[in-house]
Amino acid sequence: MLRSIGAVAAGYLVFAGSAALLFQLSGQEPDAPSSAAFKAGSIVWGCVFALIAGFLTAHIAGRRPSAHASAVAVLIALGALVSLLLRPGDGARWSQLAALLLMAPLAWVGGVLVRRER
């Protein structure tokens, strides 16, 4: 049980930490308007790290890799959904939608890749 919790926590930290690192390295404020190039680049960045997060989670968990990667996917999706619901007005929603539609499923795919590897 502890290994499962640690695996999911590690995977989510990889995903969330990569987002924080992206904004630190780029100097872009998370809620500030951004260029199309930054949006595209950050979506690719998030997708890559979501896949890595699911893959890492599945490897650490050892058993039931897809289930553990799914837990990370659910955390990513919940974070995006809560952010969408709490954001009043017409603020930019591109990052939350990308997390819901692309990044969360890719975290699950990371677990599927580990399952196929075994």
PDB file of C-alpha atoms in Angstrom:
ATOM      1  CA  MET A   1       0.000   0.000   0.000  1.00  0.00           C
ATOM      2  CA  LEU A   2       2.754   2.428   0.928  1.00  0.00           C
ATOM      3  CA  ARG A   3       4.598   1.627  -2.290  1.00  0.00           C
ATOM      4  CA  SER A   4       1.456   2.390  -4.304  1.00  0.00           C
ATOM      5  CA  ILE A   5       0.951   5.737  -2.612  1.00  0.00           C
ATOM      6  CA  GLY A   6       4.616   6.623  -3.065  1.00  0.00           C
ATOM      7  CA  ALA A   7       4.511   5.633  -6.728  1.00  0.00           C
ATOM      8  CA  VAL A   8       1.493   7.824  -7.442  1.00  0.00           C
ATOM      9  CA  ALA A   9       2.950  10.712  -5.439  1.00  0.00           C
ATOM     10  CA  ALA A  10       6.276  10.454  -7.283  1.00  0.00           C
ATOM     11  CA  GLY A  11       4.557  10.411 -10.657  1.00  0.00           C
ATOM     12  CA  TYR A  12       2.399  13.403  -9.865  1.00  0.00           C
ATOM     13  CA  LEU A  13       5.392  15.317  -8.500  1.00  0.00           C
ATOM     14  CA  VAL A  14       7.243  14.708 -11.771  1.00  0.00           C
ATOM     15  CA  PHE A  15       4.307  16.136 -13.717  1.00  0.00           C
ATOM     16  CA  ALA A  16       3.637  19.111 -11.426  1.00  0.00           C
ATOM     17  CA  GLY A  17       7.343  19.816 -10.924  1.00  0.00           C
ATOM     18  CA  SER A  18       7.886  19.935 -14.669  1.00  0.00           C
ATOM     19  CA  ALA A  19       5.164  22.564 -14.990  1.00  0.00           C
ATOM     20  CA  ALA A  20       6.741  24.681 -12.263  1.00  0.00           C
ATOM     21  CA  LEU A  21      10.142  24.260 -13.913  1.00  0.00           C
ATOM     22  CA  LEU A  22       8.760  25.326 -17.289  1.00  0.00           C
ATOM     23  CA  PHE A  23       7.435  28.600 -15.899  1.00  0.00           C
ATOM     24  CA  GLN A  24      10.654  29.217 -13.947  1.00  0.00           C
ATOM     25  CA  LEU A  25      12.856  28.626 -16.978  1.00  0.00           C
ATOM     26  CA  SER A  26      10.686  30.595 -19.406  1.00  0.00           C
ATOM     27  CA  GLY A  27       9.953  33.542 -17.127  1.00  0.00           C
ATOM     28  CA  GLN A  28       6.322  33.288 -18.234  1.00  0.00           C
ATOM     29  CA  GLU A  29       3.682  33.989 -15.607  1.00  0.00           C
ATOM     30  CA  PRO A  30       1.145  31.135 -15.478  1.00  0.00           C
ATOM     31  CA  ASP A  31      -1.920  33.392 -15.771  1.00  0.00           C
ATOM     32  CA  ALA A  32      -0.432  35.989 -18.114  1.00  0.00           C
ATOM     33  CA  PRO A  33      -1.287  36.073 -21.816  1.00  0.00           C
ATOM     34  CA  SER A  34       1.163  34.022 -23.878  1.00  0.00           C
ATOM     35  CA  SER A  35       2.125  33.517 -27.487  1.00  0.00           C
ATOM     36  CA  ALA A  36       0.902  30.646 -29.625  1.00  0.00           C
ATOM     37  CA  ALA A  37       4.460  29.301 -29.692  1.00  0.00           C
ATOM     38  CA  PHE A  38       4.613  29.216 -25.887  1.00  0.00           C
ATOM     39  CA  LYS A  39       1.220  27.520 -25.709  1.00  0.00           C
ATOM     40  CA  ALA A  40       2.229  24.864 -28.229  1.00  0.00           C
ATOM     41  CA  GLY A  41       5.588  24.302 -26.564  1.00  0.00           C
ATOM     42  CA  SER A  42       4.109  24.039 -23.101  1.00  0.00           C
ATOM     43  CA  ILE A  43       1.476  21.574 -24.296  1.00  0.00           C
ATOM     44  CA  VAL A  44       4.182  19.377 -25.820  1.00  0.00           C
ATOM     45  CA  TRP A  45       6.254  19.743 -22.622  1.00  0.00           C
ATOM     46  CA  GLY A  46       3.259  18.763 -20.474  1.00  0.00           C
ATOM     47  CA  CYS A  47       2.420  15.796 -22.691  1.00  0.00           C
ATOM     48  CA  VAL A  48       5.972  14.469 -22.541  1.00  0.00           C
ATOM     49  CA  PHE A  49       6.139  14.817 -18.766  1.00  0.00           C
ATOM     50  CA  ALA A  50       2.668  13.305 -18.292  1.00  0.00           C
ATOM     51  CA  LEU A  51       3.834  10.251 -20.243  1.00  0.00           C
ATOM     52  CA  ILE A  52       7.024  10.100 -18.161  1.00  0.00           C
ATOM     53  CA  ALA A  53       4.996  10.486 -14.947  1.00  0.00           C
ATOM     54  CA  GLY A  54       2.730   7.561 -15.834  1.00  0.00           C
ATOM     55  CA  PHE A  55       5.691   5.430 -16.903  1.00  0.00           C
ATOM     56  CA  LEU A  56       7.613   6.207 -13.695  1.00  0.00           C
ATOM     57  CA  THR A  57       4.575   5.565 -11.521  1.00  0.00           C
ATOM     58  CA  ALA A  58       3.987   2.194 -13.142  1.00  0.00           C
ATOM     59  CA  HIS A  59       7.637   1.189 -12.717  1.00  0.00           C
ATOM     60  CA  ILE A  60       7.774   2.185  -9.064  1.00  0.00           C
ATOM     61  CA  ALA A  61       4.454   0.520  -8.242  1.00  0.00           C
ATOM     62  CA  GLY A  62       5.629  -2.821  -9.594  1.00  0.00           C
ATOM     63  CA  ARG A  63       2.200  -4.435  -9.825  1.00  0.00           C
ATOM     64  CA  ARG A  64      -0.873  -3.253 -11.718  1.00  0.00           C
ATOM     65  CA  PRO A  65       1.027  -0.613 -13.703  1.00  0.00           C
ATOM     66  CA  SER A  66      -1.991   0.709 -15.611  1.00  0.00           C
ATOM     67  CA  ALA A  67      -4.019   1.151 -12.429  1.00  0.00           C
ATOM     68  CA  HIS A  68      -1.295   3.178 -10.768  1.00  0.00           C
ATOM     69  CA  ALA A  69      -0.725   5.298 -13.870  1.00  0.00           C
ATOM     70  CA  SER A  70      -4.495   5.807 -14.014  1.00  0.00           C
ATOM     71  CA  ALA A  71      -4.378   7.272 -10.525  1.00  0.00           C
ATOM     72  CA  VAL A  72      -1.863   9.863 -11.726  1.00  0.00           C
ATOM     73  CA  ALA A  73      -4.061  10.548 -14.754  1.00  0.00           C
ATOM     74  CA  VAL A  74      -7.045  11.119 -12.452  1.00  0.00           C
ATOM     75  CA  LEU A  75      -5.028  13.536 -10.309  1.00  0.00           C
ATOM     76  CA  ILE A  76      -3.969  15.485 -13.404  1.00  0.00           C
ATOM     77  CA  ALA A  77      -7.551  15.581 -14.687  1.00  0.00           C
ATOM     78  CA  LEU A  78      -8.976  16.586 -11.295  1.00  0.00           C
ATOM     79  CA  GLY A  79      -6.473  19.411 -10.961  1.00  0.00           C
ATOM     80  CA  ALA A  80      -7.380  20.690 -14.412  1.00  0.00           C
ATOM     81  CA  LEU A  81     -11.110  20.358 -13.766  1.00  0.00           C
ATOM     82  CA  VAL A  82     -10.957  22.171 -10.433  1.00  0.00           C
ATOM     83  CA  SER A  83      -8.892  24.916 -12.044  1.00  0.00           C
ATOM     84  CA  LEU A  84     -11.471  25.271 -14.824  1.00  0.00           C
ATOM     85  CA  LEU A  85     -14.376  25.426 -12.393  1.00  0.00           C
ATOM     86  CA  LEU A  86     -12.708  27.944 -10.072  1.00  0.00           C
ATOM     87  CA  ARG A  87     -11.597  30.256 -12.891  1.00  0.00           C
ATOM     88  CA  PRO A  88     -14.292  32.917 -13.218  1.00  0.00           C
ATOM     89  CA  GLY A  89     -14.804  34.875 -16.413  1.00  0.00           C
ATOM     90  CA  ASP A  90     -13.211  34.417 -19.777  1.00  0.00           C
ATOM     91  CA  GLY A  91      -9.659  33.668 -18.666  1.00  0.00           C
ATOM     92  CA  ALA A  92      -7.408  31.480 -20.757  1.00  0.00           C
ATOM     93  CA  ARG A  93      -8.449  27.855 -20.448  1.00  0.00           C
ATOM     94  CA  TRP A  94      -6.082  26.306 -22.953  1.00  0.00           C
ATOM     95  CA  SER A  95      -3.756  24.742 -20.388  1.00  0.00           C
ATOM     96  CA  GLN A  96      -6.544  23.131 -18.370  1.00  0.00           C
ATOM     97  CA  LEU A  97      -8.192  21.758 -21.508  1.00  0.00           C
ATOM     98  CA  ALA A  98      -4.865  20.390 -22.727  1.00  0.00           C
ATOM     99  CA  ALA A  99      -4.342  18.704 -19.354  1.00  0.00           C
ATOM    100  CA  LEU A 100      -7.808  17.143 -19.475  1.00  0.00           C
ATOM    101  CA  LEU A 101      -7.771  16.064 -23.116  1.00  0.00           C
ATOM    102  CA  LEU A 102      -4.110  15.218 -23.723  1.00  0.00           C
ATOM    103  CA  MET A 103      -1.939  15.048 -20.619  1.00  0.00           C
ATOM    104  CA  ALA A 104      -4.168  12.953 -18.351  1.00  0.00           C
ATOM    105  CA  PRO A 105      -4.674  10.259 -21.023  1.00  0.00           C
ATOM    106  CA  LEU A 106      -0.938  10.228 -21.746  1.00  0.00           C
ATOM    107  CA  ALA A 107      -0.183   9.531 -18.084  1.00  0.00           C
ATOM    108  CA  TRP A 108      -2.338   6.413 -18.406  1.00  0.00           C
ATOM    109  CA  VAL A 109      -0.546   5.485 -21.644  1.00  0.00           C
ATOM    110  CA  GLY A 110       2.730   5.563 -19.706  1.00  0.00           C
ATOM    111  CA  GLY A 111       1.384   2.756 -17.521  1.00  0.00           C
ATOM    112  CA  VAL A 112       0.175   0.798 -20.531  1.00  0.00           C
ATOM    113  CA  LEU A 113       3.671   0.978 -22.012  1.00  0.00           C
ATOM    114  CA  VAL A 114       5.126  -0.549 -18.846  1.00  0.00           C
ATOM    115  CA  ARG A 115       2.519  -3.312 -18.906  1.00  0.00           C
ATOM    116  CA  ARG A 116       3.410  -4.150 -22.518  1.00  0.00           C
ATOM    117  CA  GLU A 117       7.115  -4.069 -21.678  1.00  0.00           C
ATOM    118  CA  ARG A 118       6.664  -6.812 -19.104  1.00  0.00           C
TER     119      ARG A 118
END
